[in-house]
mmCIF file of C-alpha atoms in Angstrom:
data_model
loop_
_atom_site.group_PDB
_atom_site.id
_atom_site.type_symbol
_atom_site.label_atom_id
_atom_site.label_comp_id
_atom_site.label_asym_id
_atom_site.label_seq_id
_atom_site.Cartn_x
_atom_site.Cartn_y
_atom_site.Cartn_z
ATOM 1 C CA MET A 1 47.719 66.098 -26.705
ATOM 2 C CA SER A 2 45.734 66.246 -22.946
ATOM 3 C CA SER A 3 43.749 62.901 -22.126
ATOM 4 C CA ILE A 4 41.069 61.876 -19.644
ATOM 5 C CA SER A 5 42.374 61.325 -16.125
ATOM 6 C CA SER A 6 39.053 60.257 -14.361
ATOM 7 C CA ILE A 7 35.583 60.970 -13.273
ATOM 8 C CA GLY A 8 35.153 64.692 -11.529
ATOM 9 C CA GLN A 9 31.908 64.932 -10.929
ATOM 10 C CA ILE A 10 28.564 63.040 -11.541
ATOM 11 C CA ALA A 11 25.043 64.870 -11.512
ATOM 12 C CA ILE A 12 22.073 62.886 -9.949
ATOM 13 C CA ASN A 13 18.357 64.563 -11.049
ATOM 14 C CA CYS A 14 16.484 65.121 -7.816
ATOM 15 C CA GLN A 15 12.823 66.620 -7.726
ATOM 16 C CA ASP A 16 13.176 67.770 -3.713
ATOM 17 C CA VAL A 17 16.823 68.247 -3.418
ATOM 18 C CA GLU A 18 16.807 68.525 0.204
ATOM 19 C CA ARG A 19 14.849 65.523 0.496
ATOM 20 C CA ALA A 20 17.533 63.445 -1.444
ATOM 21 C CA THR A 21 19.926 65.066 0.703
ATOM 22 C CA THR A 22 18.779 63.526 3.582
ATOM 23 C CA PHE A 23 18.863 59.785 2.274
ATOM 24 C CA TYR A 24 22.314 60.144 0.870
ATOM 25 C CA ARG A 25 24.253 61.473 4.039
ATOM 26 C CA GLU A 26 21.847 59.554 6.773
ATOM 27 C CA VAL A 27 21.314 55.632 4.502
ATOM 28 C CA LEU A 28 24.363 55.619 2.354
ATOM 29 C CA GLN A 29 25.995 57.862 5.334
ATOM 30 C CA LEU A 30 28.184 59.534 2.012
ATOM 31 C CA PRO A 31 30.417 62.864 3.360
ATOM 32 C CA PHE A 32 28.402 66.022 2.398
ATOM 33 C CA LEU A 33 30.779 68.234 1.048
ATOM 34 C CA PHE A 34 28.839 71.462 0.147
ATOM 35 C CA GLY A 35 25.370 72.724 -0.745
ATOM 36 C CA PHE A 36 24.076 75.652 -1.778
ATOM 37 C CA PRO A 37 19.422 76.230 -2.716
ATOM 38 C CA GLY A 38 18.700 73.566 -4.702
ATOM 39 C CA LEU A 39 22.216 71.724 -5.046
ATOM 40 C CA SER A 40 24.085 68.882 -2.663
ATOM 41 C CA PHE A 41 27.076 67.409 -2.947
ATOM 42 C CA PHE A 42 28.871 65.101 -1.691
ATOM 43 C CA SER A 43 32.380 62.586 -1.716
ATOM 44 C CA CYS A 44 32.343 59.111 -2.551
ATOM 45 C CA GLY A 45 35.790 58.260 -3.129
ATOM 46 C CA GLU A 46 37.764 60.699 -5.589
ATOM 47 C CA VAL A 47 34.423 61.022 -7.413
ATOM 48 C CA ARG A 48 32.045 64.031 -5.944
ATOM 49 C CA LEU A 49 28.218 63.862 -6.505
ATOM 50 C CA MET A 50 25.989 66.224 -7.149
ATOM 51 C CA LEU A 51 21.759 66.480 -6.119
ATOM 52 C CA SER A 52 20.503 68.986 -8.184
ATOM 53 C CA LYS A 53 16.495 69.366 -9.753
ATOM 54 C CA PRO A 54 16.711 69.468 -13.404
ATOM 55 C CA SER A 55 17.361 73.197 -14.813
ATOM 56 C CA SER A 56 15.560 72.819 -17.932
ATOM 57 C CA PRO A 57 12.774 70.121 -19.489
ATOM 58 C CA GLU A 58 15.557 68.169 -21.606
ATOM 59 C CA LEU A 59 17.569 67.582 -18.619
ATOM 60 C CA ASP A 60 15.072 66.320 -16.731
ATOM 61 C CA HIS A 61 15.589 62.158 -17.437
ATOM 62 C CA ALA A 62 16.243 59.344 -15.236
ATOM 63 C CA ALA A 63 20.052 58.981 -14.343
ATOM 64 C CA SER A 64 22.138 56.472 -15.669
ATOM 65 C CA PRO A 65 22.662 53.920 -12.369
ATOM 66 C CA VAL A 66 25.567 54.946 -9.834
ATOM 67 C CA TYR A 67 26.893 51.478 -8.550
ATOM 68 C CA PHE A 68 28.427 52.094 -5.104
ATOM 69 C CA ARG A 69 31.768 50.024 -4.255
ATOM 70 C CA THR A 70 31.236 48.583 -0.827
ATOM 71 C CA ASP A 71 33.519 45.965 1.005
ATOM 72 C CA ASP A 72 30.517 44.266 2.764
ATOM 73 C CA ILE A 73 27.690 44.389 0.497
ATOM 74 C CA GLU A 74 24.770 42.161 2.768
ATOM 75 C CA SER A 75 25.655 44.491 5.483
ATOM 76 C CA LYS A 76 25.346 47.535 3.409
ATOM 77 C CA LEU A 77 22.068 46.374 2.540
ATOM 78 C CA ALA A 78 21.002 45.310 5.885
ATOM 79 C CA SER A 79 22.023 48.963 7.331
ATOM 80 C CA MET A 80 20.468 50.991 4.408
ATOM 81 C CA ARG A 81 17.268 49.264 4.716
ATOM 82 C CA GLU A 82 16.883 50.099 8.637
ATOM 83 C CA ALA A 83 17.116 53.418 7.476
ATOM 84 C CA GLY A 84 14.608 53.040 5.411
ATOM 85 C CA ALA A 85 15.462 52.351 2.071
ATOM 86 C CA ASP A 86 13.568 50.946 -0.858
ATOM 87 C CA ILE A 87 15.671 47.613 -1.565
ATOM 88 C CA GLU A 88 14.899 46.234 -5.376
ATOM 89 C CA ARG A 89 16.542 43.245 -5.553
ATOM 90 C CA GLU A 90 19.266 41.843 -2.644
ATOM 91 C CA ALA A 91 22.625 41.100 -3.287
ATOM 92 C CA GLN A 92 23.220 38.499 -6.228
ATOM 93 C CA MET A 93 26.517 36.855 -7.456
ATOM 94 C CA THR A 94 26.051 38.833 -11.266
ATOM 95 C CA HIS A 95 29.927 37.215 -12.417
ATOM 96 C CA LYS A 96 32.721 34.912 -11.558
ATOM 97 C CA ASP A 97 36.053 34.575 -13.217
ATOM 98 C CA ASP A 98 39.426 33.460 -11.842
ATOM 99 C CA ARG A 99 39.940 36.494 -9.976
ATOM 100 C CA HIS A 100 36.719 37.851 -7.981
ATOM 101 C CA GLN A 101 33.282 37.419 -7.467
ATOM 102 C CA LEU A 102 31.003 40.436 -8.493
ATOM 103 C CA TRP A 103 27.709 40.724 -6.274
ATOM 104 C CA ILE A 104 25.716 43.504 -6.599
ATOM 105 C CA GLY A 105 22.417 44.973 -5.067
ATOM 106 C CA TRP A 106 19.660 47.292 -6.722
ATOM 107 C CA PHE A 107 18.359 49.750 -4.118
ATOM 108 C CA ARG A 108 16.072 53.012 -5.017
ATOM 109 C CA ASP A 109 16.761 56.932 -3.599
ATOM 110 C CA THR A 110 13.782 59.182 -2.440
ATOM 111 C CA GLU A 111 13.688 60.627 -5.934
ATOM 112 C CA GLY A 112 12.973 57.293 -7.657
ATOM 113 C CA ASN A 113 16.585 57.318 -8.963
ATOM 114 C CA LEU A 114 17.637 53.510 -9.543
ATOM 115 C CA LEU A 115 21.360 52.834 -8.267
ATOM 116 C CA ALA A 116 23.096 49.524 -6.786
ATOM 117 C CA LEU A 117 26.017 48.651 -4.412
ATOM 118 C CA MET A 118 28.861 46.674 -5.453
ATOM 119 C CA GLU A 119 31.371 44.061 -3.934
ATOM 120 C CA GLU A 120 34.202 42.461 -5.967
ATOM 121 C CA ARG A 121 35.361 39.243 -3.535
ATOM 122 C CA PRO A 122 38.668 37.876 -4.483
ATOM 123 C CA ILE A 123 38.617 34.040 -4.724
#
């Protein structure tokens, strides 16, 4: 029997795909892969992000938060703020165990989607 090996793509709803594309390119600085009218695709590690306008009313809902991994959360939040990002909450330690501290900072994209940066700091 075949098993699931990884997440290949995550769709993020956008009312204005062009505006969102600019945000994901310039503020998040994700590599742009390709696009079509009403669709944009970005690389985020081994996962592809798809920005699209919902194609039907039942698909028009808020996205689940996507957590973007970074190795310096304070620096990344600062550069995003300078680029015009709406920072919801500064980086805070949300968990600590014997291996690492987990830091999370929240922001919104141009479409109002709540997203997060995360950094796992080794102890």
